[in-house]
CSV table of C-alpha atoms and ligand atoms in Angstrom, one decimal:
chain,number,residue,atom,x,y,z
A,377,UNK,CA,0.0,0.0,0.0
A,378,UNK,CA,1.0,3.6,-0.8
A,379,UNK,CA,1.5,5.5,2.3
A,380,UNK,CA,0.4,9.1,1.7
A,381,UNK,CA,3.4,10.8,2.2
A,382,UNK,CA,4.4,8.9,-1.2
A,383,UNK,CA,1.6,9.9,-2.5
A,384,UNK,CA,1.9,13.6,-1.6
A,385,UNK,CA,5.5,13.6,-2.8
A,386,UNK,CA,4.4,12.8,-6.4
A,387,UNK,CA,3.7,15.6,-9.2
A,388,UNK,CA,1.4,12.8,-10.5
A,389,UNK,CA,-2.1,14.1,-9.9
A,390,UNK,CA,-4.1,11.8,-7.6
A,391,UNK,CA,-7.3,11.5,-5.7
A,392,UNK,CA,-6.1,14.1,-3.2
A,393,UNK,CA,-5.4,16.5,-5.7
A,394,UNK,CA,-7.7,19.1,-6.1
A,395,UNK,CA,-9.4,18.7,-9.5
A,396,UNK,CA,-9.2,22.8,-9.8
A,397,UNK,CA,-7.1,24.7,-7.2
A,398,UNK,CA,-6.8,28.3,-7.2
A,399,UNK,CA,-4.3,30.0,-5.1
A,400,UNK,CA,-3.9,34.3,-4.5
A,401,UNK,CA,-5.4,34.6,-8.2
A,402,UNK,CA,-5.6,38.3,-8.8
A,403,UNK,CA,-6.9,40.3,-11.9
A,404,UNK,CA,-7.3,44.1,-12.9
A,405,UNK,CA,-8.9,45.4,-15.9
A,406,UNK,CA,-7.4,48.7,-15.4
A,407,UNK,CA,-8.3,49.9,-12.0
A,408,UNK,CA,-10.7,47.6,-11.7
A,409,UNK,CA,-9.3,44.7,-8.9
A,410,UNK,CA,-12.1,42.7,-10.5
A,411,UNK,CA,-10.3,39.2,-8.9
A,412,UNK,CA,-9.3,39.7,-5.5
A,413,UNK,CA,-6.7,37.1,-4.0
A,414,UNK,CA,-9.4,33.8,-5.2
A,415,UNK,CA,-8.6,30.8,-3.4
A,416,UNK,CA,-10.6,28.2,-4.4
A,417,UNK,CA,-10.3,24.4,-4.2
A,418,UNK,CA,-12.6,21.9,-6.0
A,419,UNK,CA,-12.4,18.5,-5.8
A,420,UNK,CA,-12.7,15.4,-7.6
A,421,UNK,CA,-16.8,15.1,-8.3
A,422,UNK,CA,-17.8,18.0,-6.2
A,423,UNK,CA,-20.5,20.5,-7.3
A,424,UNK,CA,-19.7,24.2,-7.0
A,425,UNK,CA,-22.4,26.8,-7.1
A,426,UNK,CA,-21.1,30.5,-7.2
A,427,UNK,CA,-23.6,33.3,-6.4
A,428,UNK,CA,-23.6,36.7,-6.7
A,429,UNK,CA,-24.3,40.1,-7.9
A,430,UNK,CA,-24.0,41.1,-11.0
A,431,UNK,CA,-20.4,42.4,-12.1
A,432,UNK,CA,-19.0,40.7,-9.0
A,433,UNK,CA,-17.2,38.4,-10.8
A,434,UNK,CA,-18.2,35.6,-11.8
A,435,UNK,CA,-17.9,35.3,-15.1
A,436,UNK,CA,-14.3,36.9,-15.4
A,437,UNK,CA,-13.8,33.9,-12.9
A,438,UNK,CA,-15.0,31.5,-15.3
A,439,UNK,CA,-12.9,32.4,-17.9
A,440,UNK,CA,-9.7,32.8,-15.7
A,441,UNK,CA,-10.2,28.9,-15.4
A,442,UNK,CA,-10.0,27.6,-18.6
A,443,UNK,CA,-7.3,30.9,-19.3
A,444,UNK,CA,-9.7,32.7,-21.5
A,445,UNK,CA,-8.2,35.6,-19.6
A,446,UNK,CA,-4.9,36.1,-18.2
A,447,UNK,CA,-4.6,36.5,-14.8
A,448,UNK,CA,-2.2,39.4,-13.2
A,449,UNK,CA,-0.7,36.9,-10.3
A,450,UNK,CA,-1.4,33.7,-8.8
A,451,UNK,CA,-1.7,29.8,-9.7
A,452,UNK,CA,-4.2,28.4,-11.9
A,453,UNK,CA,-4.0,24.3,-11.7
A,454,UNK,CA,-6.4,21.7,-13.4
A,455,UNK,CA,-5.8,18.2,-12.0
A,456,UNK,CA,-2.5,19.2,-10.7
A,457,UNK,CA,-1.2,20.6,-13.4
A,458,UNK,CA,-0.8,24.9,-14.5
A,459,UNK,CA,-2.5,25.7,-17.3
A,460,UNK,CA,0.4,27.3,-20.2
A,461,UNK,CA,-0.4,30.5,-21.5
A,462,UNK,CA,-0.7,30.0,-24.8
A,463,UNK,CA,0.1,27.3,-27.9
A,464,UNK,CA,-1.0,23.8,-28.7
A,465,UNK,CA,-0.3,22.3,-25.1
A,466,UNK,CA,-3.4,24.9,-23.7
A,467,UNK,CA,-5.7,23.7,-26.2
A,468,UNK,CA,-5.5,20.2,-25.2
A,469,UNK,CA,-5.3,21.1,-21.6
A,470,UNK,CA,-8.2,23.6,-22.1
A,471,UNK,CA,-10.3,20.7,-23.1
A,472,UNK,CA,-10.0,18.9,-20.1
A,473,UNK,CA,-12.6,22.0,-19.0
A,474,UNK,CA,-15.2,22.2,-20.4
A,475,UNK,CA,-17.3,25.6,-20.6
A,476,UNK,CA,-21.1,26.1,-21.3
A,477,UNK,CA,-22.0,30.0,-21.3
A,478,UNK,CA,-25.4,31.7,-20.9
A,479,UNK,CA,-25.6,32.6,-25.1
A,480,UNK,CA,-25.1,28.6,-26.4
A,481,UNK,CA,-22.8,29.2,-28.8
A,482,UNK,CA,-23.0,26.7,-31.4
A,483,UNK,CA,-21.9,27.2,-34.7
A,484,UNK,CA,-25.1,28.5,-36.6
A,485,UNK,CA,-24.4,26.6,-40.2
A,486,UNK,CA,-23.4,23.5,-38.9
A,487,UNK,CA,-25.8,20.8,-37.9
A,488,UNK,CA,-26.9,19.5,-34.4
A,489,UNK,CA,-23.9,16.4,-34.6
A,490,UNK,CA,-21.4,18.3,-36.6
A,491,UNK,CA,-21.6,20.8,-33.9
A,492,UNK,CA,-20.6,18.1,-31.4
A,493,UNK,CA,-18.3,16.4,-33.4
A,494,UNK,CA,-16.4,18.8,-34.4
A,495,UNK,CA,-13.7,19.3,-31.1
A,496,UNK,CA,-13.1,15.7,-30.9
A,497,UNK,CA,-12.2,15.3,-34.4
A,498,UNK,CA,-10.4,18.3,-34.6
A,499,UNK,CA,-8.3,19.3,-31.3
A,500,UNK,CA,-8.5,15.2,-30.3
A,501,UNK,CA,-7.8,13.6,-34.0
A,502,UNK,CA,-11.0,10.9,-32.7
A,503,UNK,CA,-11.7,9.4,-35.9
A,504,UNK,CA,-15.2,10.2,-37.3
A,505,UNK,CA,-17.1,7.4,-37.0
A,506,UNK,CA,-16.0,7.1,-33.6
A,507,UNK,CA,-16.8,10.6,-33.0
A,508,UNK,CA,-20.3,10.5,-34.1
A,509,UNK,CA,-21.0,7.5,-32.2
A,510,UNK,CA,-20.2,9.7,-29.2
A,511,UNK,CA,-22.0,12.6,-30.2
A,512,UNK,CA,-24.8,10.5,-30.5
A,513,UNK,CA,-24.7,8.8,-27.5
A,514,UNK,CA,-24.5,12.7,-25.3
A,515,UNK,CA,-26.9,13.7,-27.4
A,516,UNK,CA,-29.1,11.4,-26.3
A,517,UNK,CA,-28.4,11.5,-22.9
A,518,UNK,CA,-29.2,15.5,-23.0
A,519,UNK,CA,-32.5,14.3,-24.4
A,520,UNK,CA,-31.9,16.0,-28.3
A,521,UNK,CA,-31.0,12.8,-30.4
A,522,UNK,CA,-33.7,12.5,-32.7
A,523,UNK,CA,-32.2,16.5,-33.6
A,524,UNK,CA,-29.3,15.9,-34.9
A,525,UNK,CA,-29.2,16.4,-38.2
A,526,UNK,CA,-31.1,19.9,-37.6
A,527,UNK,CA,-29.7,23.3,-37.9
A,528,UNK,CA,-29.2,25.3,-34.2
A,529,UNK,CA,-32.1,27.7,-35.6
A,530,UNK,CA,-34.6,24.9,-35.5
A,531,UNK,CA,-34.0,24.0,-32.3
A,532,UNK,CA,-35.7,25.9,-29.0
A,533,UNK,CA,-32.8,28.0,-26.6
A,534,UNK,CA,-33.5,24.7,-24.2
A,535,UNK,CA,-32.7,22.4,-26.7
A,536,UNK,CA,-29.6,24.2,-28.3
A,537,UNK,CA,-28.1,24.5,-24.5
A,538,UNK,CA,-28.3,20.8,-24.4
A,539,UNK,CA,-26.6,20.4,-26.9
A,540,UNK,CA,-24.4,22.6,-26.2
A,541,UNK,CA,-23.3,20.9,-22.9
A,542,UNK,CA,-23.5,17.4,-25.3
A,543,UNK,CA,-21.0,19.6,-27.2
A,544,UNK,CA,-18.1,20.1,-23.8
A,545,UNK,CA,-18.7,16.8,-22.7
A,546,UNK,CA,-17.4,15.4,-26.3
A,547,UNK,CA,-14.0,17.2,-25.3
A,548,UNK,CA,-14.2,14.4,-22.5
A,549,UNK,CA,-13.5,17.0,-20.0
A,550,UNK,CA,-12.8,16.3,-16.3
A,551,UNK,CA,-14.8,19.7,-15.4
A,552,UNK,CA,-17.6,20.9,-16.1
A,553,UNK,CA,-18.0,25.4,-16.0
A,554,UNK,CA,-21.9,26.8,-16.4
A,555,UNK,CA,-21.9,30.4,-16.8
A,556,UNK,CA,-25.5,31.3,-16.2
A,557,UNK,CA,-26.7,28.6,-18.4
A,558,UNK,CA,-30.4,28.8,-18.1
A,559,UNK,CA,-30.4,33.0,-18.2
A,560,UNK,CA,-30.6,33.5,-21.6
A,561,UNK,CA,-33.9,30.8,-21.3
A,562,UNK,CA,-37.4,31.4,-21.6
A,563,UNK,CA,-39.0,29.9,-18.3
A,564,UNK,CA,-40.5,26.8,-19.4
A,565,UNK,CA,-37.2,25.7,-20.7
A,566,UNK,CA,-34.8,26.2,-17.6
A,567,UNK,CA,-35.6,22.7,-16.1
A,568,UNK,CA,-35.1,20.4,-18.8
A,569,UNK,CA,-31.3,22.3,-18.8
A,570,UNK,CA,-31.2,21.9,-15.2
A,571,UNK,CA,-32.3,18.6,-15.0
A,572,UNK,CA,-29.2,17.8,-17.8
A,573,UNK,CA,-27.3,19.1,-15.0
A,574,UNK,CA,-28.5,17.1,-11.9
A,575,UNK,CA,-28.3,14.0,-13.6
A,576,UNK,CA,-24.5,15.1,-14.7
A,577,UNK,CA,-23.8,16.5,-11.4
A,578,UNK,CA,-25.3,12.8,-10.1
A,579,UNK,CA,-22.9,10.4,-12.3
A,580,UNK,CA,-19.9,12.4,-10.3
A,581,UNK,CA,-18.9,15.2,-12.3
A,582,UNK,CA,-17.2,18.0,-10.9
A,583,UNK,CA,-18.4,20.9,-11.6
A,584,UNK,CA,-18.5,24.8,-11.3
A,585,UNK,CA,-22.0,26.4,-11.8
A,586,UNK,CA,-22.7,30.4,-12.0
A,587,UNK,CA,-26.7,30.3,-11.3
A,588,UNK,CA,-28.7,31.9,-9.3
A,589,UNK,CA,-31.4,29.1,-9.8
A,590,UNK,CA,-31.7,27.4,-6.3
A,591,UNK,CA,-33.4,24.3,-6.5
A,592,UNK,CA,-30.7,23.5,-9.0
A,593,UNK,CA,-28.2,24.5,-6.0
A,594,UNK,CA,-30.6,22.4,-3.6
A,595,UNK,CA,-30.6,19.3,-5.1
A,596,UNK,CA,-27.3,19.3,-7.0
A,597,UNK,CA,-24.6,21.2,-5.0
A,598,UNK,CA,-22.2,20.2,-2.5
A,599,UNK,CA,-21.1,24.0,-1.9
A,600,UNK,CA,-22.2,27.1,-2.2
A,601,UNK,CA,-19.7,30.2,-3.0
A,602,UNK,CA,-20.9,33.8,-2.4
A,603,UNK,CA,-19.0,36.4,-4.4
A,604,UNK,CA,-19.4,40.0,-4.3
A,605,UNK,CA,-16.7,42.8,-5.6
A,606,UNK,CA,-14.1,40.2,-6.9
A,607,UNK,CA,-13.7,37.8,-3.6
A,608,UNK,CA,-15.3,34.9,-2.2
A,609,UNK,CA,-17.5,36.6,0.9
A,610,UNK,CA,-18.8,33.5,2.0
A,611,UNK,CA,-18.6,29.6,1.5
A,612,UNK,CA,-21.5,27.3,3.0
A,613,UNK,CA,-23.5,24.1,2.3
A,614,UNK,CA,-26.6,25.4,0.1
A,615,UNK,CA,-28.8,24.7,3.1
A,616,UNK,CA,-26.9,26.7,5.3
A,617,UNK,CA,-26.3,29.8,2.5
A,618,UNK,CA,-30.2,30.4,1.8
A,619,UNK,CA,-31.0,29.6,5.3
A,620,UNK,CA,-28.9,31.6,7.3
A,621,UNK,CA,-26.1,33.5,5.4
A,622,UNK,CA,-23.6,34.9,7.7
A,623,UNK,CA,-22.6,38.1,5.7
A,624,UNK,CA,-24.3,41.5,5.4
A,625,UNK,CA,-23.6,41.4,1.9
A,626,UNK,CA,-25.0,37.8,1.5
A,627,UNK,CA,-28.3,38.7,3.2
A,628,UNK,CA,-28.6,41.6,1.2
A,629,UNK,CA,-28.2,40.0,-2.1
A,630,UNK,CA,-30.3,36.9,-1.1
A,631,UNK,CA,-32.8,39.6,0.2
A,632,UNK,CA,-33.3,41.1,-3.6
A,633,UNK,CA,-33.5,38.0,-5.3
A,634,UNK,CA,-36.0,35.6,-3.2
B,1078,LIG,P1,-20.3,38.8,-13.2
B,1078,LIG,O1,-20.2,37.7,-14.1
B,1078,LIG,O2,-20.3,38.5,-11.7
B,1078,LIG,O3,-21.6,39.7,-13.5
B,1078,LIG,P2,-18.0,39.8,-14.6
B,1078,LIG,O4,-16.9,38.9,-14.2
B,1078,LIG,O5,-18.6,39.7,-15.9
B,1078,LIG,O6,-19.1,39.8,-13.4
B,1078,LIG,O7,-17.5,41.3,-14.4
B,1078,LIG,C1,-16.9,41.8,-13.3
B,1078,LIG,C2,-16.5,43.3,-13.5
B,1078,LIG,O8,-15.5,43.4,-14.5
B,1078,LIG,C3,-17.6,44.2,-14.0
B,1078,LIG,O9,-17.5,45.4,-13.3
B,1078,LIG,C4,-17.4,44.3,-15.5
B,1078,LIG,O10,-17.9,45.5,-16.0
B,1078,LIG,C5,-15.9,44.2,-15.5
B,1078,LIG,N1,-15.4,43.6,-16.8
B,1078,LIG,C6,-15.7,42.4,-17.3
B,1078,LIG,N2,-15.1,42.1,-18.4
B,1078,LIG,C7,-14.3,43.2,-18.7
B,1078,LIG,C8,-13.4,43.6,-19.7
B,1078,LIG,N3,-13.1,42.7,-20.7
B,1078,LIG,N4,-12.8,44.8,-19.7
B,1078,LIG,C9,-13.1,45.7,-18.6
B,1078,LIG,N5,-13.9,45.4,-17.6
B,1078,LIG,C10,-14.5,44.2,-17.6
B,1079,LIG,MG1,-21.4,36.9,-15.6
């Protein structure tokens, strides 16, 4: 048996690895200190929900993960390992996370399965009958098979955001980032997304969710992360964030959107 200090002295990720660990991250845009010394550590399978008000952060915390942006100081690691700032090693380290935003994205003139076989024929070299099987088989599993030989247009803003999540989990990624998913969503369609989610969030994937949608953060996450003027205010299980938030700040915000 491996004692853990063998373990630990590895550079081989592990179970005890955080799956994403951020240490001291800061970022400016100007004067803006819009990341403010982010320490954050996710592991293997956990669900993350961050919450907050609007321009606090989130999303330029998103996209400091998967090194959309650059970040002023700090470490960025994914499964152990730093994230290069640019060139062919970050694209196939970017797709170990994947990234659904609150506009889907997809590519407009390609159809339903091209649009999810495309990365893992492209940035993976999967062959493309192999690809397609696996297109088909997430496409089903976000509940939009029988559309896959539709254009995006045709499809409803639920349907497209499945398949648009179908789309990151082709890249095979070990996890998942939701930037407001269900925002953009007319009301009738935010649960068959969020239900896509539970279920993903249920077969162990990690996770990081921006959503203000609590039953989603109810049933599905493990933590709850409060940010408000670029740092984390607050960290709590879900129950304990909507039922008795410690901060001013987090009572205020919970205050204006209940
Ligand atoms: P959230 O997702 O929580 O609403 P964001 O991360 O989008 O917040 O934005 C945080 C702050 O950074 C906001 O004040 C926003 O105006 C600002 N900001 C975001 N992106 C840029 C950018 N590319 N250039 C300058 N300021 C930006
Ligand atoms: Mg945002």
């Amino acid at each position: 048996m491996t004692s853990d200090f063998e373990a630990n002295s590895s550079a081989a990720p592990s179970s005890e690895t955080p799956l994403v660990l951020l240490k001291n991250v800061n970022k400016h845009y100007g004067e803006l200190h819009v990341l403010q010394n982010i320490n954050l550590e996710v592991a293997r399978g956990e669900v993350v929900v961050v919450i907050g008000p609007s321009g606090s952060g989130k999303s330029t915390l998103c996209r400091a993960i998967n090194r959309l942006e650059t970040i002023d100081d700090g470490e960025i690691r994914i499964d152990g390992v730093e994230l290069p700032a640019e060139g062919k090693a970050l694209a196939k380290l970017r797709a170990d996370v994947g990234m659904v935003f609150q506009s889907f994205n997809l590519f407009a003139h390609k159809s339903i399965l091209e649009n999810v076989t495309l990365g893992p024929v492209k940035v993976k070299g999967m062959k493309s009958a192999q690809a397609k099987e696996l297109a088909m088989s997430l496409l089903k599993r976000v509940g939009v098979d029988n559309q896959a030989q539709k254009l995006p247009a045709q499809l409803s803003g639920g349907q497209q955001q499945r398949v648009a999540i179908a789309r990151a989990l082709a890249m095979q990624p070990k996890v998942m980032l939701f930037d407001e998913p269900t925002s953009a969503l007319d009301p009738e369609m935010i649960n068959e997304v969020l239900d896509a989610m539970v279920t993903l969030a249920k077969e162990g994937m990690t996770m990081i969710v921006v959503t203000h949608e609590m039953g989603f953060a109810r049933k599905a996450a493990d933590r709850v992360i409060f940010m408000d003027g670029g740092q984390i205010v607050e960290e709590a299980t879900p129950e304990e964030f909507f039922t008795n938030p410690q901060s001013n700040r987090a009572k205020d915000f919970l205050g204006k959107i209940l």
